[in-house]
PDB file of C-alpha atoms in Angstrom:
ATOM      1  CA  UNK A   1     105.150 116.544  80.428  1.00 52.00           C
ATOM      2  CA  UNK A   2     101.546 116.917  79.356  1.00 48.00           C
ATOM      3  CA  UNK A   3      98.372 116.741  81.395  1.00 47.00           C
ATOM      4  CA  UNK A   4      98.476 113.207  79.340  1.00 52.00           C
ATOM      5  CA  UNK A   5      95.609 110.790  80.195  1.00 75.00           C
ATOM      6  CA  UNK A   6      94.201 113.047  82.749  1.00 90.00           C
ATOM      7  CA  UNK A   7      90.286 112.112  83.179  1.00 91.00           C
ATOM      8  CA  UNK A   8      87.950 114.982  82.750  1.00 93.00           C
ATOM      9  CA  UNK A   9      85.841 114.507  86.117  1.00 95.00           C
ATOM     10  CA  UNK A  10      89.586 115.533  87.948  1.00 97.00           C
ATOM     11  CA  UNK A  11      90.470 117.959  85.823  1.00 95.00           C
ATOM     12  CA  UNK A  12      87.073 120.180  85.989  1.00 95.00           C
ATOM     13  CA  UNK A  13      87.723 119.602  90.266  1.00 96.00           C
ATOM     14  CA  UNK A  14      91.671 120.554  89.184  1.00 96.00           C
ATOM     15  CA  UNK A  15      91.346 123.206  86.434  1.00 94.00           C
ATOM     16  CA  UNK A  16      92.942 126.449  88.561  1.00 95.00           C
ATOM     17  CA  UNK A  17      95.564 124.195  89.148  1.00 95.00           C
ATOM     18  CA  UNK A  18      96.548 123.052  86.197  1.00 94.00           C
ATOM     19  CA  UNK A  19      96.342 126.892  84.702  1.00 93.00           C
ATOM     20  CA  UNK A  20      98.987 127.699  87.642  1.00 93.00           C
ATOM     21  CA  UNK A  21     102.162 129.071  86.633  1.00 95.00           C
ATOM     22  CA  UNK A  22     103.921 126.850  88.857  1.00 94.00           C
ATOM     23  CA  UNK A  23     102.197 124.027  87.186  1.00 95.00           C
ATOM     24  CA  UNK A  24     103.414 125.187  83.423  1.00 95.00           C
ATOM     25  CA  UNK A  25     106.723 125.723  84.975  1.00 96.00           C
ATOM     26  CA  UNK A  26     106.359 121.518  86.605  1.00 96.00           C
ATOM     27  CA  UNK A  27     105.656 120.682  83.137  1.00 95.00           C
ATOM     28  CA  UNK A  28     109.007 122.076  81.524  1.00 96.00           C
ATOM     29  CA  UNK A  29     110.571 120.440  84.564  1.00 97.00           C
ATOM     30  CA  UNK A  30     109.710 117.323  83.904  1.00 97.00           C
ATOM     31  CA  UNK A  31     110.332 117.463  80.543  1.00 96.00           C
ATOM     32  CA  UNK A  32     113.763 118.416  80.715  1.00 97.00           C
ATOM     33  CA  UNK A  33     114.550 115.907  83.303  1.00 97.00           C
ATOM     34  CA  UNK A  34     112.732 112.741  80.939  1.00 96.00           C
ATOM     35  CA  UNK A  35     115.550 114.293  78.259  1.00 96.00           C
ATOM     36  CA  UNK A  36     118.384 113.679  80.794  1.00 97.00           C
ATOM     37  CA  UNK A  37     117.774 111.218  82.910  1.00 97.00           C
ATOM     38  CA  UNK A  38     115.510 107.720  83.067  1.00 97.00           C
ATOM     39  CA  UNK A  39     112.093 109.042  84.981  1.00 97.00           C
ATOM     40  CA  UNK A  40     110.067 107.187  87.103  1.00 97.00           C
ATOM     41  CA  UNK A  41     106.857 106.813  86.573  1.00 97.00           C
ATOM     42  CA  UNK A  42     106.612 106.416  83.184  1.00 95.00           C
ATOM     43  CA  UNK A  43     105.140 109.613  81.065  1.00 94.00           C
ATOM     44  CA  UNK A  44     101.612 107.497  80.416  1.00 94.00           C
ATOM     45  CA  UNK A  45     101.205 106.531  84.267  1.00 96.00           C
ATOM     46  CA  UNK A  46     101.865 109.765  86.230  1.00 96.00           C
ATOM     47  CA  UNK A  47      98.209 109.932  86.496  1.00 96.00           C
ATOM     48  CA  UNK A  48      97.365 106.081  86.991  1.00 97.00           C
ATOM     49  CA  UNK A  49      95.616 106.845  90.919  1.00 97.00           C
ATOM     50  CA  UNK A  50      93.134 109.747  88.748  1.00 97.00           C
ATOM     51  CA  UNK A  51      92.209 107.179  85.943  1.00 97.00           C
ATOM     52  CA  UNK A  52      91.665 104.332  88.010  1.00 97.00           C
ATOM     53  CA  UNK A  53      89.756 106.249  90.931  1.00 98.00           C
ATOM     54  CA  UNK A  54      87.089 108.620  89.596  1.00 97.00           C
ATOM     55  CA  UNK A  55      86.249 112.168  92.085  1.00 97.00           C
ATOM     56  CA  UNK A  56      82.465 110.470  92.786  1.00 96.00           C
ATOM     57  CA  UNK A  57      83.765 107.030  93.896  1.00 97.00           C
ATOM     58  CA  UNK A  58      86.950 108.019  96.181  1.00 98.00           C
ATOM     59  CA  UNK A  59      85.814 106.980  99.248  1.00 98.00           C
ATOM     60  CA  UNK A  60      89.331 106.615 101.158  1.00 98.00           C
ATOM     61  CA  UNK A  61      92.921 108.507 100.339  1.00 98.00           C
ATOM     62  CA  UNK A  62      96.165 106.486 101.532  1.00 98.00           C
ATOM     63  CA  UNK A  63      98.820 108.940 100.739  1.00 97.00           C
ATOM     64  CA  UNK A  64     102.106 108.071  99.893  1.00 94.00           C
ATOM     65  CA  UNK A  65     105.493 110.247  99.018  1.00 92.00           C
ATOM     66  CA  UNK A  66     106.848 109.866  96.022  1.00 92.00           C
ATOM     67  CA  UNK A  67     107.393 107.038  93.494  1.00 95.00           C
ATOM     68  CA  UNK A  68     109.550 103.868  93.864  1.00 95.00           C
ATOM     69  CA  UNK A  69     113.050 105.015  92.121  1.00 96.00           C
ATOM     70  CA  UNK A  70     113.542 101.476  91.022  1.00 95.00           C
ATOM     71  CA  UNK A  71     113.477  99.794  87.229  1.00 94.00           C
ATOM     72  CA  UNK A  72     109.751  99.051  86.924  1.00 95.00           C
ATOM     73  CA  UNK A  73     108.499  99.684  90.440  1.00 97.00           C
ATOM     74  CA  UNK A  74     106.225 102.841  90.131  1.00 97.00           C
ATOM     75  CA  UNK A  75     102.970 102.931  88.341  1.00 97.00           C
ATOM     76  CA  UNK A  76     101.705 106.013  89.320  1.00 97.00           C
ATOM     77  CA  UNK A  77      99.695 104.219  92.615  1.00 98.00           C
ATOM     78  CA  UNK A  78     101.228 104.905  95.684  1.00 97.00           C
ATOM     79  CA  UNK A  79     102.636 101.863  97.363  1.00 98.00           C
ATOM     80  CA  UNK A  80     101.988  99.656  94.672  1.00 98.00           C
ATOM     81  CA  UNK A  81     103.905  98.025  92.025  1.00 98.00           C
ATOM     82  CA  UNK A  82     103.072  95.658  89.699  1.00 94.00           C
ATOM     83  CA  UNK A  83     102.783  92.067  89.088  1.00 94.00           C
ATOM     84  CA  UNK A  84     106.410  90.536  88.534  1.00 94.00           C
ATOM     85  CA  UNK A  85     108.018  93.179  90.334  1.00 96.00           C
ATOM     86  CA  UNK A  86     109.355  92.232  94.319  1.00 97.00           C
ATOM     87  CA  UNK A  87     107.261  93.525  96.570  1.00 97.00           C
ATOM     88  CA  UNK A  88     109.144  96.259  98.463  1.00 96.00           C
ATOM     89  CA  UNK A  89     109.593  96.701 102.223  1.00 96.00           C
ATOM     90  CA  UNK A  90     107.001  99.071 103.101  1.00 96.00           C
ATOM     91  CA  UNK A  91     104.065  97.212 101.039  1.00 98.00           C
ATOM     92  CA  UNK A  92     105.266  93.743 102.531  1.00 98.00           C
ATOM     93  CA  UNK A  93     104.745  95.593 106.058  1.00 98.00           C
ATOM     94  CA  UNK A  94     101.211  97.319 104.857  1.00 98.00           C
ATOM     95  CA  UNK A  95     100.176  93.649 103.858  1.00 98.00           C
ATOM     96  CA  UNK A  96     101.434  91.866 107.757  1.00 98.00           C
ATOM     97  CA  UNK A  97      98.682  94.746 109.130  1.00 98.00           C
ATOM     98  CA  UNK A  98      96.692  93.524 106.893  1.00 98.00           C
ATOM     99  CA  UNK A  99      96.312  90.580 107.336  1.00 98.00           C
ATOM    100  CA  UNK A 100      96.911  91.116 111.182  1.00 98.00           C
ATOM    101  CA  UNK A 101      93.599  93.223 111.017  1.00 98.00           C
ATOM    102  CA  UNK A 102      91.322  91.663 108.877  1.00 98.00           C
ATOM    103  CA  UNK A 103      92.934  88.278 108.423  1.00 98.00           C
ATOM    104  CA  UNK A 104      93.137  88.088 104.465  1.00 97.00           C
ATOM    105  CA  UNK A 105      96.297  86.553 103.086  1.00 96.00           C
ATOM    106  CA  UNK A 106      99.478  88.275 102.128  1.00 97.00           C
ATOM    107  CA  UNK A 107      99.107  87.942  98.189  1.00 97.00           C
ATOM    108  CA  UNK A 108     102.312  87.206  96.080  1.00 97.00           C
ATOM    109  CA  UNK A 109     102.370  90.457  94.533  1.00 97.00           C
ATOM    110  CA  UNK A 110     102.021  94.236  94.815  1.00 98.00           C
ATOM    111  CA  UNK A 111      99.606  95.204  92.506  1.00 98.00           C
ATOM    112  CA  UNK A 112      96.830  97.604  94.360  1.00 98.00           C
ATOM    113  CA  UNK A 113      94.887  98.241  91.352  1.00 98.00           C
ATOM    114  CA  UNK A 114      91.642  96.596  93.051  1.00 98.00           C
ATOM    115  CA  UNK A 115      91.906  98.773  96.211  1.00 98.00           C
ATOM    116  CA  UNK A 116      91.941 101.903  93.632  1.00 98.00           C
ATOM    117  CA  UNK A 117      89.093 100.590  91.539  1.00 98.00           C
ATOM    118  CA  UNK A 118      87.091 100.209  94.404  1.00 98.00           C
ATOM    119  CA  UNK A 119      87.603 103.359  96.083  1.00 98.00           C
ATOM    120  CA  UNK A 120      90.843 103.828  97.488  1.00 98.00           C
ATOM    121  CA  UNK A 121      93.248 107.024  95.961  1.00 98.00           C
ATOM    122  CA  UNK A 122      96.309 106.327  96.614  1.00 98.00           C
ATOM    123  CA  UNK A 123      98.104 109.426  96.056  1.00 97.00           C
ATOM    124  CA  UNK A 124     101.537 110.376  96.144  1.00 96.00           C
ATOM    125  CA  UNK A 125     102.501 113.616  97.058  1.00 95.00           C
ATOM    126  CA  UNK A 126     105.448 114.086  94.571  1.00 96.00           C
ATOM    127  CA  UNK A 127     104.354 112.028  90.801  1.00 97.00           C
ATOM    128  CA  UNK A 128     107.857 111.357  89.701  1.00 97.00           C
ATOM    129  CA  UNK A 129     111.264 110.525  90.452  1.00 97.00           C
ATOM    130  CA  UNK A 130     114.732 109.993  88.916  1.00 97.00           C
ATOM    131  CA  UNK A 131     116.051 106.431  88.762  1.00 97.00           C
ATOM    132  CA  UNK A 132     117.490 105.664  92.121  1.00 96.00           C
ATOM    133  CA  UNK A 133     117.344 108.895  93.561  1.00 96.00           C
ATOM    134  CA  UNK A 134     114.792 109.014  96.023  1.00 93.00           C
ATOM    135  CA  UNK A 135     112.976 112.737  96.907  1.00 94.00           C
ATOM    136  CA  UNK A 136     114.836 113.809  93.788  1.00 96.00           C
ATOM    137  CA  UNK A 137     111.762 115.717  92.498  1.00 97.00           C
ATOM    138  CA  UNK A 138     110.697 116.651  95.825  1.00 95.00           C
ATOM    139  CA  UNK A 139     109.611 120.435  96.038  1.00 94.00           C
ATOM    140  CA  UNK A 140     109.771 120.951  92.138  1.00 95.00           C
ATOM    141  CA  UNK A 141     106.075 121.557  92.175  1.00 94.00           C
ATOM    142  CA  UNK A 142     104.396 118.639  92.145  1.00 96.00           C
ATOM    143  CA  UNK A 143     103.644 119.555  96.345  1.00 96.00           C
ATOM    144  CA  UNK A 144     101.479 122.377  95.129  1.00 96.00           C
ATOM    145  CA  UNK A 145      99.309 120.516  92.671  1.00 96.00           C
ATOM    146  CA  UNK A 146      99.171 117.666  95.001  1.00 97.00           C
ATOM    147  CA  UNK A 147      97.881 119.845  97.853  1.00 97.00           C
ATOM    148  CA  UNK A 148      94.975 121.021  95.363  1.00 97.00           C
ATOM    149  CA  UNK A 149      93.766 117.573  95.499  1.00 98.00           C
ATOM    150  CA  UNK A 150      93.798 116.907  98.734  1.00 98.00           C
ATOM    151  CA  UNK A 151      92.064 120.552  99.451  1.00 97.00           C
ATOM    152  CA  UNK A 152      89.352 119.700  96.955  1.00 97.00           C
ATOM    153  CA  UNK A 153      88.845 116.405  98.518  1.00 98.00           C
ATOM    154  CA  UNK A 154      88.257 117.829 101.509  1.00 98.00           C
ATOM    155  CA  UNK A 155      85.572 120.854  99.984  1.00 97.00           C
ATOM    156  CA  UNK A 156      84.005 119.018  97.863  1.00 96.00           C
ATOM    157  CA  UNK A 157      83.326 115.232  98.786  1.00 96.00           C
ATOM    158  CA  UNK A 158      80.905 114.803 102.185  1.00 93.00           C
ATOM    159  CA  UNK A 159      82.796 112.252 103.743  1.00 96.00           C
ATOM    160  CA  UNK A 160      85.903 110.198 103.409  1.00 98.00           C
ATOM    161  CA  UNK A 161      88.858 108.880 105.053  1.00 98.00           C
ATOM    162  CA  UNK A 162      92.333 110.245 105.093  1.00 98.00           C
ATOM    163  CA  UNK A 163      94.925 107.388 105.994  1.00 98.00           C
ATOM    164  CA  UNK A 164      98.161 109.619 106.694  1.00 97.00           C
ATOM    165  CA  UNK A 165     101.324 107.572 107.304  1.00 95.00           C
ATOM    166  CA  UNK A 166     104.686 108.875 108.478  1.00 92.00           C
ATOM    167  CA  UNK A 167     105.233 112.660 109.446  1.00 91.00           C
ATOM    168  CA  UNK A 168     105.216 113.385 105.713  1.00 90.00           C
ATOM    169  CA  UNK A 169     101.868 112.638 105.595  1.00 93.00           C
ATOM    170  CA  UNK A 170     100.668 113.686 108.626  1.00 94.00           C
ATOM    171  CA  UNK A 171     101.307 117.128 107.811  1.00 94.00           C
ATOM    172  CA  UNK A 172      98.781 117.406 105.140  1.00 96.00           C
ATOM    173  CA  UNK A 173      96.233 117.110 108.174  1.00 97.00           C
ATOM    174  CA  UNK A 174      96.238 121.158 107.724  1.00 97.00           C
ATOM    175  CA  UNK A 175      94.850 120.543 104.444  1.00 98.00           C
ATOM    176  CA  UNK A 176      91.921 118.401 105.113  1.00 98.00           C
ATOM    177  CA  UNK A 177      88.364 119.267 107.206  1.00 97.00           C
ATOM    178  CA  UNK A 178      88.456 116.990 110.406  1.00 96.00           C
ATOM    179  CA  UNK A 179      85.073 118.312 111.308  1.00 96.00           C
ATOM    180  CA  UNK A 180      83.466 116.236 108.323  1.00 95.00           C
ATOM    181  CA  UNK A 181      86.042 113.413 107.277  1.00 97.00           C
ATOM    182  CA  UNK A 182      88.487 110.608 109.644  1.00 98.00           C
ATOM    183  CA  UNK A 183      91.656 111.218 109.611  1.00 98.00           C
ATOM    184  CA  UNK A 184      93.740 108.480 110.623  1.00 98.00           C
ATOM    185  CA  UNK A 185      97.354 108.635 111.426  1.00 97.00           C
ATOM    186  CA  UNK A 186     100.019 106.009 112.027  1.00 96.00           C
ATOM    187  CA  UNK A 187     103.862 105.738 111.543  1.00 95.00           C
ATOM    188  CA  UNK A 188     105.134 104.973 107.773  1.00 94.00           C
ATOM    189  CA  UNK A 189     105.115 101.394 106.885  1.00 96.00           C
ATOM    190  CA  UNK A 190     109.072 101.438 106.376  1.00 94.00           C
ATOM    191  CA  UNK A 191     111.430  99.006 108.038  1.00 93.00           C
ATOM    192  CA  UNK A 192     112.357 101.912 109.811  1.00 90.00           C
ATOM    193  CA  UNK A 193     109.530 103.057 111.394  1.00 91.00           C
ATOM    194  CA  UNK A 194     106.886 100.545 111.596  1.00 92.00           C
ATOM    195  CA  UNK A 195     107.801  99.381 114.493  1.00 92.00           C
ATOM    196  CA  UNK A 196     107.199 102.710 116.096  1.00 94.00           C
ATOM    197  CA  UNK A 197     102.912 102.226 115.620  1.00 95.00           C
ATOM    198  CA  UNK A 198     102.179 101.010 112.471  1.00 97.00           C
ATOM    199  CA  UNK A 199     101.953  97.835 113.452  1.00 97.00           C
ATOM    200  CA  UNK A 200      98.398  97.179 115.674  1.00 97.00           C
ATOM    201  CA  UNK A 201      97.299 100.602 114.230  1.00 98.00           C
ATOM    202  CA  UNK A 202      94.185  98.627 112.120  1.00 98.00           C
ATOM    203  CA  UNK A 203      93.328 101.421 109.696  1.00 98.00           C
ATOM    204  CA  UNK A 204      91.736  98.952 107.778  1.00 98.00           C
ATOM    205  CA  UNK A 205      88.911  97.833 109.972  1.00 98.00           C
ATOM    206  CA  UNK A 206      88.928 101.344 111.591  1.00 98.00           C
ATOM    207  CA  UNK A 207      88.094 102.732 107.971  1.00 98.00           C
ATOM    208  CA  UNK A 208      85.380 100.129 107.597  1.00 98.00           C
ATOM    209  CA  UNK A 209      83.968 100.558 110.712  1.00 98.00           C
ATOM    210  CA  UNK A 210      83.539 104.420 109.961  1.00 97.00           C
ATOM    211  CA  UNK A 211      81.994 103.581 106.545  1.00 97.00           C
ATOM    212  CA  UNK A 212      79.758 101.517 107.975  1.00 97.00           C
ATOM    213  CA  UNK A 213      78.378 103.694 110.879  1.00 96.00           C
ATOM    214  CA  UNK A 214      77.942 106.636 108.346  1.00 94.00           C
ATOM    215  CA  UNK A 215      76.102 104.318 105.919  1.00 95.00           C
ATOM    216  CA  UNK A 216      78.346 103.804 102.857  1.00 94.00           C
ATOM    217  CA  UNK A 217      79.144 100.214 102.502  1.00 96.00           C
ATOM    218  CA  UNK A 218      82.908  98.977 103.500  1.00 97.00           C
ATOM    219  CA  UNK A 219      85.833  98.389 101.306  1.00 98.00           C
ATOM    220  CA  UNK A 220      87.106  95.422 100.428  1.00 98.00           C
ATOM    221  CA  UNK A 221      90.753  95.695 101.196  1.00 98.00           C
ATOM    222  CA  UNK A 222      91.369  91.635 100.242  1.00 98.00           C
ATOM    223  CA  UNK A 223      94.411  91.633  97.055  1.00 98.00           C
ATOM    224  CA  UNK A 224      94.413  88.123  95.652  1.00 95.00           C
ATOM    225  CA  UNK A 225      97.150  86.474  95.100  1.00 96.00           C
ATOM    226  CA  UNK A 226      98.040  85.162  90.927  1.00 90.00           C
ATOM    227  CA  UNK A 227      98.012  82.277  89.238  1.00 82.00           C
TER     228      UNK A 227
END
């Protein structure tokens, strides 16, 4: 693994990182696992939230865990997959509060590309996975680097909002300044556990809202469907 297509505005916020031991030693990791086994995402879309969501226009961070393990799920944006690929359980759930909140149709496919475009990271906290082995490159690294962009998220942009989902994500809270950004929490999406909150939670129009009172306009959350 190289930094690959990793845009410059990032990687002058990410540079200590990337010169971390731990990160070289990520790298090799990686590597060695793309010559064993089939690696999710692929080696030109680890960094698919960074390209699509420059530092200056992040404006909200949904945070995810790690990639979909399945053939041609992942993408490098959390939550997402793209078009032609089933959308899976959690996103189906993330699109019912959706619409539930703001009212815009379910779209026939899982491509979040526009919600990165116009502002929204979404950020795993692990980049990769083995085929069909969820969490299988969970603490290998990726944690620490992941934890650099969430801290300079929090130092160095004014204002934005932190949507933390499940106890995995809620425990980057540490990580983030509450006394200048939102931080909203909820239970994960999954079939599991969005029963438990995540439904009625509203992040959407509670993000907007917050945008709007601070004076940056709203986003627009609304995924098409395709032709």
């Amino acid at each position: 693994m190289s930094k690959g297509r990793f845009p410059n505005d990032w990687f002058l916020k990410l540079k200590t990182a990337f010169k971390q031991e731990s990160f070289k030693d990520l790298r090799e990791f990686v590597s060695g696992e793309r010559e064993i086994f089939t690696i999710f995402p692929e080696q030109h879309e680890i960094f698919t939230a960074f390209n699509e969501t420059p530092f200056d226009k992040v404006k909200v961070v949904i945070l995810g865990q790690d990639p979909y393990h399945g053939k041609g799920q992942a993408h490098g944006l959390a939550f997402s997959v793209k078009e032609g690929i089933v959308t899976p359980p959690s996103l189906r759930n993330i699109f019912q509060e959706l619409e539930s909140d703001l009212g815009f149709e379910v779209p026939n496919h899982g491509n979040l590309l526009d919600w990165a475009r116009r502002g929204v990271f979404l950020l795993n906290t692990v980049l990769t996975v083995r085929e069909n082995q969820a969490n299988s490159h969970k603490d290998m690294g990726w944690e620490e680097f992941t934890d650099s962009v969430i801290q300079a998220i929090s130092d160095e942009k004014s204002v934005v909002v932190f949507i933390l989902w499940g106890k995995n994500a809620e425990a980057k809270a540490k990580l983030i300044d509450n006394k200048k950004h939102l931080i909203l929490t909820a239970p994960h999406p999954s079939p599991l556990s969005s029963y438990r909150g995540f439904f009625g939670s509203k992040p959407f129009s509670a993000t907007n809202e917050f945008l709007h009172k601070i004076g940056k306009s709203p986003i627009n959350w609304e995924i098409k469907s395709k032709n």
